[in-house]
PDB file of C-alpha atoms and ligand atoms in Angstrom:
ATOM      1  CA  UNK A 137       0.014   0.051   0.050  1.00  0.00           C
ATOM      2  CA  UNK A 138       1.659   3.223  -0.482  1.00  0.00           C
ATOM      3  CA  UNK A 139       1.850   5.804   2.040  1.00  0.00           C
ATOM      4  CA  UNK A 140       2.099   9.326   2.385  1.00  0.00           C
ATOM      5  CA  UNK A 141       5.446  10.023   0.981  1.00  0.00           C
ATOM      6  CA  UNK A 142       5.032   7.650  -2.382  1.00  0.00           C
ATOM      7  CA  UNK A 143       1.572   9.359  -3.012  1.00  0.00           C
ATOM      8  CA  UNK A 144       3.259  12.916  -2.793  1.00  0.00           C
ATOM      9  CA  UNK A 145       6.244  11.772  -5.190  1.00  0.00           C
ATOM     10  CA  UNK A 146       3.329  11.042  -7.225  1.00  0.00           C
ATOM     11  CA  UNK A 147       1.571  14.233  -7.152  1.00  0.00           C
ATOM     12  CA  UNK A 148       4.608  15.989  -7.794  1.00  0.00           C
ATOM     13  CA  UNK A 149       5.076  13.796 -10.878  1.00  0.00           C
ATOM     14  CA  UNK A 150       1.568  14.561 -12.057  1.00  0.00           C
ATOM     15  CA  UNK A 151       1.933  18.173 -11.553  1.00  0.00           C
ATOM     16  CA  UNK A 152       3.618  19.199 -14.875  1.00  0.00           C
ATOM     17  CA  UNK A 153       1.452  17.398 -16.818  1.00  0.00           C
ATOM     18  CA  UNK A 154      -1.786  18.198 -15.474  1.00  0.00           C
ATOM     19  CA  UNK A 155      -1.781  21.800 -13.359  1.00  0.00           C
ATOM     20  CA  UNK A 156      -2.937  24.455 -15.703  1.00  0.00           C
ATOM     21  CA  UNK A 157      -3.802  21.895 -18.573  1.00  0.00           C
ATOM     22  CA  UNK A 158      -7.162  21.036 -19.917  1.00  0.00           C
ATOM     23  CA  UNK A 159      -8.894  17.728 -19.940  1.00  0.00           C
ATOM     24  CA  UNK A 160      -9.569  17.457 -23.530  1.00  0.00           C
ATOM     25  CA  UNK A 161     -10.963  13.809 -23.490  1.00  0.00           C
ATOM     26  CA  UNK A 162     -11.202  11.273 -20.346  1.00  0.00           C
ATOM     27  CA  UNK A 163     -11.872   7.772 -20.510  1.00  0.00           C
ATOM     28  CA  UNK A 164     -12.905   5.385 -18.142  1.00  0.00           C
ATOM     29  CA  UNK A 165     -12.478   1.970 -19.587  1.00  0.00           C
ATOM     30  CA  UNK A 166     -14.509   0.020 -17.241  1.00  0.00           C
ATOM     31  CA  UNK A 167     -17.762   0.753 -15.025  1.00  0.00           C
ATOM     32  CA  UNK A 168     -15.716   0.408 -11.584  1.00  0.00           C
ATOM     33  CA  UNK A 169     -12.768   0.446  -9.769  1.00  0.00           C
ATOM     34  CA  UNK A 170     -13.216  -0.264  -6.273  1.00  0.00           C
ATOM     35  CA  UNK A 171     -16.431   1.399  -6.549  1.00  0.00           C
ATOM     36  CA  UNK A 172     -18.269   1.875  -9.724  1.00  0.00           C
ATOM     37  CA  UNK A 173     -17.498   5.293 -11.609  1.00  0.00           C
ATOM     38  CA  UNK A 174     -20.325   8.024 -10.836  1.00  0.00           C
ATOM     39  CA  UNK A 175     -22.544   8.193 -13.780  1.00  0.00           C
ATOM     40  CA  UNK A 176     -21.468  11.613 -14.764  1.00  0.00           C
ATOM     41  CA  UNK A 177     -17.675  10.860 -14.104  1.00  0.00           C
ATOM     42  CA  UNK A 178     -16.678  11.499 -17.779  1.00  0.00           C
ATOM     43  CA  UNK A 179     -19.300  14.425 -18.248  1.00  0.00           C
ATOM     44  CA  UNK A 180     -17.651  16.339 -15.224  1.00  0.00           C
ATOM     45  CA  UNK A 181     -14.311  16.049 -16.378  1.00  0.00           C
ATOM     46  CA  UNK A 182     -14.347  16.633 -20.349  1.00  0.00           C
ATOM     47  CA  UNK A 183     -13.339  20.664 -21.074  1.00  0.00           C
ATOM     48  CA  UNK A 184     -12.342  21.144 -17.386  1.00  0.00           C
ATOM     49  CA  UNK A 185      -9.035  22.562 -16.470  1.00  0.00           C
ATOM     50  CA  UNK A 186      -7.032  21.273 -13.603  1.00  0.00           C
ATOM     51  CA  UNK A 187      -6.414  24.563 -11.590  1.00  0.00           C
ATOM     52  CA  UNK A 188      -4.237  22.825  -9.015  1.00  0.00           C
ATOM     53  CA  UNK A 189      -3.311  19.159  -7.949  1.00  0.00           C
ATOM     54  CA  UNK A 190      -3.147  18.734  -3.921  1.00  0.00           C
ATOM     55  CA  UNK A 191      -3.119  15.987  -1.514  1.00  0.00           C
ATOM     56  CA  UNK A 192      -4.965  15.026   1.424  1.00  0.00           C
ATOM     57  CA  UNK A 193      -3.521  12.079   3.435  1.00  0.00           C
ATOM     58  CA  UNK A 194      -2.844   9.338   0.718  1.00  0.00           C
ATOM     59  CA  UNK A 195      -5.801  11.170  -1.733  1.00  0.00           C
ATOM     60  CA  UNK A 196      -4.787  13.293  -4.635  1.00  0.00           C
ATOM     61  CA  UNK A 197      -7.024  16.100  -5.325  1.00  0.00           C
ATOM     62  CA  UNK A 198      -7.330  17.587  -8.507  1.00  0.00           C
ATOM     63  CA  UNK A 199      -8.811  21.123  -8.488  1.00  0.00           C
ATOM     64  CA  UNK A 200     -11.158  21.672 -11.721  1.00  0.00           C
ATOM     65  CA  UNK A 201     -12.401  25.282 -13.400  1.00  0.00           C
ATOM     66  CA  UNK A 202     -16.165  24.145 -12.467  1.00  0.00           C
ATOM     67  CA  UNK A 203     -15.507  23.619  -8.554  1.00  0.00           C
ATOM     68  CA  UNK A 204     -15.517  20.151  -8.421  1.00  0.00           C
ATOM     69  CA  UNK A 205     -12.631  18.100  -7.077  1.00  0.00           C
ATOM     70  CA  UNK A 206     -11.528  14.799  -8.816  1.00  0.00           C
ATOM     71  CA  UNK A 207     -10.448  12.549  -5.378  1.00  0.00           C
ATOM     72  CA  UNK A 208      -7.998   9.949  -6.612  1.00  0.00           C
ATOM     73  CA  UNK A 209      -6.641   6.890  -4.146  1.00  0.00           C
ATOM     74  CA  UNK A 210      -4.058   4.672  -5.558  1.00  0.00           C
ATOM     75  CA  UNK A 211      -5.388   1.749  -3.300  1.00  0.00           C
ATOM     76  CA  UNK A 212      -2.959  -1.235  -3.198  1.00  0.00           C
ATOM     77  CA  UNK A 213      -1.702  -1.236  -6.577  1.00  0.00           C
ATOM     78  CA  UNK A 214      -2.708   1.747  -8.322  1.00  0.00           C
ATOM     79  CA  UNK A 215       0.198   3.849 -10.224  1.00  0.00           C
ATOM     80  CA  UNK A 216       0.257   6.622 -13.107  1.00  0.00           C
ATOM     81  CA  UNK A 217       2.037   6.659 -16.004  1.00  0.00           C
ATOM     82  CA  UNK A 218       2.517  10.072 -17.965  1.00  0.00           C
ATOM     83  CA  UNK A 219       2.973   9.331 -21.769  1.00  0.00           C
ATOM     84  CA  UNK A 220       4.157  12.609 -23.755  1.00  0.00           C
ATOM     85  CA  UNK A 221       2.771  13.046 -26.706  1.00  0.00           C
ATOM     86  CA  UNK A 222       2.237   9.376 -27.054  1.00  0.00           C
ATOM     87  CA  UNK A 223       6.014   8.735 -26.675  1.00  0.00           C
ATOM     88  CA  UNK A 224       7.929   8.552 -23.875  1.00  0.00           C
ATOM     89  CA  UNK A 225       6.763   6.792 -20.628  1.00  0.00           C
ATOM     90  CA  UNK A 226       7.257   7.551 -16.965  1.00  0.00           C
ATOM     91  CA  UNK A 227       5.795   5.691 -14.090  1.00  0.00           C
ATOM     92  CA  UNK A 228       5.732   8.014 -11.273  1.00  0.00           C
ATOM     93  CA  UNK A 229       6.532   7.522  -8.039  1.00  0.00           C
ATOM     94  CA  UNK A 230       8.685   4.663  -5.957  1.00  0.00           C
ATOM     95  CA  UNK A 231       6.859   1.620  -4.122  1.00  0.00           C
ATOM     96  CA  UNK A 232       8.108  -0.958  -2.387  1.00  0.00           C
ATOM     97  CA  UNK A 233       6.432  -3.298  -4.724  1.00  0.00           C
ATOM     98  CA  UNK A 234       7.104  -2.723  -8.577  1.00  0.00           C
ATOM     99  CA  UNK A 235       3.951  -1.236 -10.481  1.00  0.00           C
ATOM    100  CA  UNK A 236       2.335  -3.054 -13.270  1.00  0.00           C
ATOM    101  CA  UNK A 237       2.488  -1.794 -16.725  1.00  0.00           C
ATOM    102  CA  UNK A 238       0.257  -4.213 -18.350  1.00  0.00           C
ATOM    103  CA  UNK A 239      -1.886  -2.298 -21.004  1.00  0.00           C
ATOM    104  CA  UNK A 240      -4.720  -4.736 -19.715  1.00  0.00           C
ATOM    105  CA  UNK A 241      -4.612  -2.654 -16.405  1.00  0.00           C
ATOM    106  CA  UNK A 242      -4.969   0.684 -17.762  1.00  0.00           C
ATOM    107  CA  UNK A 243      -8.269   1.660 -16.526  1.00  0.00           C
ATOM    108  CA  UNK A 244      -8.496   5.372 -16.833  1.00  0.00           C
ATOM    109  CA  UNK A 245      -6.820   7.659 -19.291  1.00  0.00           C
ATOM    110  CA  UNK A 246      -6.901  11.448 -19.098  1.00  0.00           C
ATOM    111  CA  UNK A 247      -6.007  13.332 -22.306  1.00  0.00           C
ATOM    112  CA  UNK A 248      -4.454  16.471 -21.433  1.00  0.00           C
ATOM    113  CA  UNK A 249      -4.239  19.631 -23.223  1.00  0.00           C
ATOM    114  CA  UNK A 250      -0.435  20.024 -22.585  1.00  0.00           C
ATOM    115  CA  UNK A 251      -0.285  17.170 -25.048  1.00  0.00           C
ATOM    116  CA  UNK A 252       0.298  14.371 -22.116  1.00  0.00           C
ATOM    117  CA  UNK A 253      -1.749  11.486 -21.632  1.00  0.00           C
ATOM    118  CA  UNK A 254      -2.210  10.310 -17.968  1.00  0.00           C
ATOM    119  CA  UNK A 255      -3.016   6.973 -17.494  1.00  0.00           C
ATOM    120  CA  UNK A 256      -4.102   5.138 -14.417  1.00  0.00           C
ATOM    121  CA  UNK A 257      -3.261   1.389 -13.973  1.00  0.00           C
ATOM    122  CA  UNK A 258      -4.196  -0.754 -11.208  1.00  0.00           C
ATOM    123  CA  UNK A 259      -4.360  -4.822 -11.459  1.00  0.00           C
ATOM    124  CA  UNK A 260      -5.976  -5.315  -8.080  1.00  0.00           C
ATOM    125  CA  UNK A 261      -8.483  -2.207  -8.460  1.00  0.00           C
ATOM    126  CA  UNK A 262      -8.419  -1.268  -4.811  1.00  0.00           C
ATOM    127  CA  UNK A 263      -7.763   2.356  -6.027  1.00  0.00           C
ATOM    128  CA  UNK A 264     -10.682   4.558  -6.646  1.00  0.00           C
ATOM    129  CA  UNK A 265     -11.741   8.033  -8.226  1.00  0.00           C
ATOM    130  CA  UNK A 266     -14.413  10.171  -7.130  1.00  0.00           C
ATOM    131  CA  UNK A 267     -15.467  13.494  -8.381  1.00  0.00           C
ATOM    132  CA  UNK A 268     -17.069  15.870  -5.261  1.00  0.00           C
ATOM    133  CA  UNK A 269     -18.001  19.387  -5.454  1.00  0.00           C
ATOM    134  CA  UNK A 270     -15.516  21.893  -3.646  1.00  0.00           C
ATOM    135  CA  UNK A 271     -17.852  22.823  -1.255  1.00  0.00           C
ATOM    136  CA  UNK A 272     -19.173  19.142  -0.009  1.00  0.00           C
ATOM    137  CA  UNK A 273     -15.819  18.423   0.737  1.00  0.00           C
ATOM    138  CA  UNK A 274     -16.489  18.790   4.342  1.00  0.00           C
ATOM    139  CA  UNK A 275     -19.317  16.328   4.283  1.00  0.00           C
ATOM    140  CA  UNK A 276     -17.222  13.872   2.317  1.00  0.00           C
ATOM    141  CA  UNK A 277     -17.340  10.489   4.354  1.00  0.00           C
ATOM    142  CA  UNK A 278     -14.098   9.684   2.619  1.00  0.00           C
ATOM    143  CA  UNK A 279     -12.165  12.571   3.858  1.00  0.00           C
ATOM    144  CA  UNK A 280     -14.320  12.844   7.174  1.00  0.00           C
ATOM    145  CA  UNK A 281     -12.482  11.842  10.593  1.00  0.00           C
ATOM    146  CA  UNK A 282      -8.897  12.148   8.651  1.00  0.00           C
ATOM    147  CA  UNK A 283      -6.477  13.494  11.139  1.00  0.00           C
ATOM    148  CA  UNK A 284      -3.995  16.201  10.834  1.00  0.00           C
ATOM    149  CA  UNK A 285      -1.408  16.075   8.226  1.00  0.00           C
ATOM    150  CA  UNK A 286       2.001  14.747   9.671  1.00  0.00           C
ATOM    151  CA  UNK A 287       3.961  17.255   7.706  1.00  0.00           C
ATOM    152  CA  UNK A 288       1.280  20.091   8.343  1.00  0.00           C
ATOM    153  CA  UNK A 289       1.821  22.587  11.204  1.00  0.00           C
ATOM    154  CA  UNK A 290      -1.158  21.545  13.068  1.00  0.00           C
ATOM    155  CA  UNK A 291       0.564  18.272  13.867  1.00  0.00           C
ATOM    156  CA  UNK A 292       2.949  18.897  16.753  1.00  0.00           C
ATOM    157  CA  UNK A 293       4.047  16.950  20.521  1.00  0.00           C
ATOM    158  CA  UNK A 294       1.223  18.522  21.948  1.00  0.00           C
ATOM    159  CA  UNK A 295      -1.511  17.209  19.417  1.00  0.00           C
ATOM    160  CA  UNK A 296      -0.166  14.228  19.093  1.00  0.00           C
ATOM    161  CA  UNK A 297       0.120  13.926  23.252  1.00  0.00           C
ATOM    162  CA  UNK A 298      -3.231  15.073  23.441  1.00  0.00           C
ATOM    163  CA  UNK A 299      -4.515  12.252  20.981  1.00  0.00           C
ATOM    164  CA  UNK A 300      -2.885   9.719  22.806  1.00  0.00           C
ATOM    165  CA  UNK A 301      -3.404  10.967  26.418  1.00  0.00           C
ATOM    166  CA  UNK A 302      -6.402   7.972  27.042  1.00  0.00           C
ATOM    167  CA  UNK A 303      -5.349   5.182  24.586  1.00  0.00           C
ATOM    168  CA  UNK A 304      -5.059   1.716  25.951  1.00  0.00           C
ATOM    169  CA  UNK A 305      -3.513   0.714  22.562  1.00  0.00           C
ATOM    170  CA  UNK A 306       0.307   0.215  21.596  1.00  0.00           C
ATOM    171  CA  UNK A 307       2.168   3.220  19.844  1.00  0.00           C
ATOM    172  CA  UNK A 308       2.107   1.263  16.719  1.00  0.00           C
ATOM    173  CA  UNK A 309      -1.733   0.908  16.683  1.00  0.00           C
ATOM    174  CA  UNK A 310      -1.888   4.627  17.291  1.00  0.00           C
ATOM    175  CA  UNK A 311       0.185   5.781  14.831  1.00  0.00           C
ATOM    176  CA  UNK A 312      -1.455   3.632  12.011  1.00  0.00           C
ATOM    177  CA  UNK A 313      -4.593   5.304  13.466  1.00  0.00           C
ATOM    178  CA  UNK A 314      -5.606   7.825  10.695  1.00  0.00           C
ATOM    179  CA  UNK A 315      -7.772   9.928  12.884  1.00  0.00           C
ATOM    180  CA  UNK A 316      -4.409  10.433  14.889  1.00  0.00           C
ATOM    181  CA  UNK A 317      -2.327  11.248  12.058  1.00  0.00           C
ATOM    182  CA  UNK A 318      -3.232  11.236   8.655  1.00  0.00           C
ATOM    183  CA  UNK A 319      -1.356   8.951   6.030  1.00  0.00           C
ATOM    184  CA  UNK A 320       1.345   6.921   7.880  1.00  0.00           C
ATOM    185  CA  UNK A 321       0.952   3.256   7.031  1.00  0.00           C
ATOM    186  CA  UNK A 322       3.105   0.330   8.162  1.00  0.00           C
ATOM    187  CA  UNK A 323       6.586   0.932   7.042  1.00  0.00           C
ATOM    188  CA  UNK A 324       6.972   4.765   7.880  1.00  0.00           C
ATOM    189  CA  UNK A 325       5.488   3.979  11.188  1.00  0.00           C
ATOM    190  CA  UNK A 326       8.190   1.261  11.710  1.00  0.00           C
ATOM    191  CA  UNK A 327      10.752   3.424  10.585  1.00  0.00           C
ATOM    192  CA  UNK A 328       9.779   6.624  12.741  1.00  0.00           C
ATOM    193  CA  UNK A 329       9.700   4.456  16.186  1.00  0.00           C
ATOM    194  CA  UNK A 330      12.897   3.223  15.214  1.00  0.00           C
ATOM    195  CA  UNK A 331      14.278   6.394  14.732  1.00  0.00           C
ATOM    196  CA  UNK A 332      12.863   7.688  18.043  1.00  0.00           C
ATOM    197  CA  UNK A 333      14.345   4.490  19.767  1.00  0.00           C
ATOM    198  CA  UNK A 334      10.515   3.767  21.124  1.00  0.00           C
ATOM    199  CA  UNK A 335       9.364   0.359  21.282  1.00  0.00           C
ATOM    200  CA  UNK A 336       6.083  -0.290  18.934  1.00  0.00           C
ATOM    201  CA  UNK A 337       4.665  -2.409  22.045  1.00  0.00           C
ATOM    202  CA  UNK A 338       4.841   0.818  24.189  1.00  0.00           C
ATOM    203  CA  UNK A 339       1.641   2.196  25.556  1.00  0.00           C
ATOM    204  CA  UNK A 340       0.404   4.936  23.394  1.00  0.00           C
ATOM    205  CA  UNK A 341      -0.678   6.830  26.533  1.00  0.00           C
ATOM    206  CA  UNK A 342       2.893   7.248  27.615  1.00  0.00           C
ATOM    207  CA  UNK A 343       3.417   9.944  25.036  1.00  0.00           C
ATOM    208  CA  UNK A 344       1.186  12.103  27.468  1.00  0.00           C
ATOM    209  CA  UNK A 345       1.501  13.322  31.113  1.00  0.00           C
ATOM    210  CA  UNK A 346      -1.152  13.162  33.376  1.00  0.00           C
ATOM    211  CA  UNK A 347      -2.064  16.489  32.305  1.00  0.00           C
ATOM    212  CA  UNK A 348      -1.856  15.752  28.546  1.00  0.00           C
ATOM    213  CA  UNK A 349       1.086  17.590  28.244  1.00  0.00           C
ATOM    214  CA  UNK A 350       3.548  15.922  25.644  1.00  0.00           C
ATOM    215  CA  UNK A 351       6.629  14.098  27.146  1.00  0.00           C
ATOM    216  CA  UNK A 352      10.099  13.850  25.585  1.00  0.00           C
ATOM    217  CA  UNK A 353       8.883  10.767  24.115  1.00  0.00           C
ATOM    218  CA  UNK A 354       6.171  12.538  21.853  1.00  0.00           C
ATOM    219  CA  UNK A 355       8.715  15.435  20.921  1.00  0.00           C
ATOM    220  CA  UNK A 356      11.176  12.789  19.736  1.00  0.00           C
ATOM    221  CA  UNK A 357       8.648  10.705  17.792  1.00  0.00           C
ATOM    222  CA  UNK A 358       7.379  13.745  15.940  1.00  0.00           C
ATOM    223  CA  UNK A 359      10.642  14.772  14.994  1.00  0.00           C
ATOM    224  CA  UNK A 360      11.328  11.261  13.606  1.00  0.00           C
ATOM    225  CA  UNK A 361       8.269  11.533  11.648  1.00  0.00           C
ATOM    226  CA  UNK A 362       9.362  14.502  10.122  1.00  0.00           C
ATOM    227  CA  UNK A 363      12.183  13.380   9.457  1.00  0.00           C
ATOM    228  CA  UNK A 364      11.491   9.826   7.777  1.00  0.00           C
ATOM    229  CA  UNK A 365       8.794  11.357   5.615  1.00  0.00           C
ATOM    230  CA  UNK A 366      10.694  14.152   4.488  1.00  0.00           C
ATOM    231  CA  UNK A 367      13.639  11.764   3.322  1.00  0.00           C
ATOM    232  CA  UNK A 368      11.566   9.647   1.730  1.00  0.00           C
ATOM    233  CA  UNK A 369       9.859  12.321  -0.251  1.00  0.00           C
ATOM    234  CA  UNK A 370      13.139  13.861  -1.254  1.00  0.00           C
ATOM    235  CA  UNK A 371      14.205  10.308  -2.147  1.00  0.00           C
ATOM    236  CA  UNK A 372      11.321  10.090  -4.488  1.00  0.00           C
ATOM    237  CA  UNK A 373      11.684  13.405  -6.030  1.00  0.00           C
ATOM    238  CA  UNK A 374      14.943  12.784  -7.035  1.00  0.00           C
ATOM    239  CA  UNK A 375      13.840   9.360  -8.487  1.00  0.00           C
ATOM    240  CA  UNK A 376      11.415  10.819 -10.909  1.00  0.00           C
ATOM    241  CA  UNK A 377      14.038  12.532 -13.145  1.00  0.00           C
ATOM    242  CA  UNK A 378      16.453   9.732 -12.556  1.00  0.00           C
ATOM    243  CA  UNK A 379      14.071   7.308 -13.765  1.00  0.00           C
ATOM    244  CA  UNK A 380      13.274   9.233 -17.148  1.00  0.00           C
ATOM    245  CA  UNK A 381      17.091   8.367 -18.096  1.00  0.00           C
ATOM    246  CA  UNK A 382      16.958   4.992 -16.857  1.00  0.00           C
ATOM    247  CA  UNK A 383      13.634   3.743 -18.761  1.00  0.00           C
ATOM    248  CA  UNK A 384      11.951   1.158 -17.182  1.00  0.00           C
ATOM    249  CA  UNK A 385      13.449  -0.151 -13.644  1.00  0.00           C
ATOM    250  CA  UNK A 386      11.714   1.287 -10.613  1.00  0.00           C
ATOM    251  CA  UNK A 387      13.724   2.114  -7.759  1.00  0.00           C
ATOM    252  CA  UNK A 388      12.283   1.449  -4.176  1.00  0.00           C
ATOM    253  CA  UNK A 389      12.419   3.576  -1.348  1.00  0.00           C
ATOM    254  CA  UNK A 390      13.612   0.418   0.537  1.00  0.00           C
ATOM    255  CA  UNK A 391      17.408   1.658   0.340  1.00  0.00           C
ATOM    256  CA  UNK A 392      16.411   4.358   2.514  1.00  0.00           C
ATOM    257  CA  UNK A 393      14.919   1.893   4.987  1.00  0.00           C
ATOM    258  CA  UNK A 394      16.701   1.544   8.256  1.00  0.00           C
ATOM    259  CA  UNK A 395      14.807  -1.443  10.237  1.00  0.00           C
ATOM    260  CA  UNK A 396      11.960  -2.175   7.701  1.00  0.00           C
ATOM    261  CA  UNK A 397      12.281  -5.589   6.012  1.00  0.00           C
ATOM    262  CA  UNK A 398      15.626  -5.995   7.709  1.00  0.00           C
ATOM    263  CA  UNK A 399      14.723  -8.836   9.812  1.00  0.00           C
ATOM    264  CA  UNK A 400      18.077 -10.393  11.355  1.00  0.00           C
ATOM    265  CA  UNK A 401      20.263  -7.814  10.460  1.00  0.00           C
ATOM    266  CA  UNK A 402      22.296  -5.826  12.352  1.00  0.00           C
ATOM    267  CA  UNK A 403      20.856  -2.685  14.230  1.00  0.00           C
ATOM    268  CA  UNK A 404      22.347   0.447  12.129  1.00  0.00           C
ATOM    269  CA  UNK A 405      21.964   2.449  15.447  1.00  0.00           C
ATOM    270  CA  UNK A 406      25.619   3.375  16.858  1.00  0.00           C
ATOM    271  CA  UNK A 407      26.669   1.041  19.518  1.00  0.00           C
ATOM    272  CA  UNK A 408      23.740  -0.763  19.923  1.00  0.00           C
ATOM    273  CA  UNK A 409      24.783  -3.973  18.436  1.00  0.00           C
ATOM    274  CA  UNK A 410      21.303  -5.339  18.347  1.00  0.00           C
ATOM    275  CA  UNK A 411      19.622  -7.240  15.740  1.00  0.00           C
ATOM    276  CA  UNK A 412      16.375  -6.315  13.640  1.00  0.00           C
ATOM    277  CA  UNK A 413      13.164  -8.595  14.526  1.00  0.00           C
ATOM    278  CA  UNK A 414      10.035  -9.081  13.378  1.00  0.00           C
ATOM    279  CA  UNK A 415       6.665  -9.910  14.682  1.00  0.00           C
ATOM    280  CA  UNK A 416       2.837  -9.211  13.917  1.00  0.00           C
ATOM    281  CA  UNK A 417       1.099  -6.981  15.862  1.00  0.00           C
ATOM    282  CA  UNK A 418      -2.506  -6.230  14.799  1.00  0.00           C
ATOM    283  CA  UNK A 419      -2.093  -8.343  11.340  1.00  0.00           C
ATOM    284  CA  UNK A 420       1.062  -6.354  10.077  1.00  0.00           C
ATOM    285  CA  UNK A 421       4.698  -7.216  10.346  1.00  0.00           C
ATOM    286  CA  UNK A 422       6.443  -4.901  12.749  1.00  0.00           C
ATOM    287  CA  UNK A 423       9.983  -4.544  12.475  1.00  0.00           C
ATOM    288  CA  UNK A 424      12.226  -3.295  15.171  1.00  0.00           C
ATOM    289  CA  UNK A 425      15.202  -3.352  17.465  1.00  0.00           C
ATOM    290  CA  UNK A 426      14.543  -4.900  20.999  1.00  0.00           C
ATOM    291  CA  UNK A 427      17.689  -3.436  22.541  1.00  0.00           C
ATOM    292  CA  UNK A 428      17.557   0.030  21.595  1.00  0.00           C
ATOM    293  CA  UNK A 429      13.805   0.572  21.349  1.00  0.00           C
ATOM    294  CA  UNK A 430      12.429   1.020  24.465  1.00  0.00           C
TER     295      UNK A 430
HETATM  296 ZN1   ZN B 238      19.464  -0.939  18.172  1.00  0.00          ZN
END
């Protein structure tokens, strides 16, 4: 499942092809993805100019001149390719698993006035697209209840402490809760906890004092979340231009993972000497160093 850095990388990659360009023609080659397309899906897209391409949690949001917003979610296996004037292709973003380029899974195509075609490919079809009037976004069930953006101004140690104050769950589960912070998934939660030297099993409530003030742990964790996301976005951003030249092989953020998928390897923390372990927590693999994560 793509996480926030991957979606942000895709957004930055799509921007040049979509922002300021008109959707001359739109194709939906099936009647559904994860959900059926709205009946007026194509009609509400064709002829509209994309005035901005934003992101909220793991949703891409294209603002249209009509006042509508096109919401796009990559699901498990979704990806976008940009075809420049029908020529060279570039699959956007780096993913832990390679993306499909099988034409049979090209489900949506936007033909842009920039000359580029934007192709959405999704073999497993857990992705989805929905058009929503901008003034109805606040009531949109898909977006309702989403917590703060981890890289936004409102997300800080105080906010995290207040959200975790009375939580009876583990720290890992709390960070995966999209109401606490939006857009983090299994990989970056493992990475952030590792960098903050905090155990994934620790009680979430230990991030707050009795008065719901942030502890040192909360401050350290927010710093680690910022660092790991910013580094991943930076790595992804640089990969887009590299990828144009290397045509084909998709890189991964994996090279920047310090603990995820490194079971049995030596801990990278200086002078730790521990070994990375894996266990299943809430149905997901947690990777951690029991020696330096307390
Ligand atoms: Zn360690």
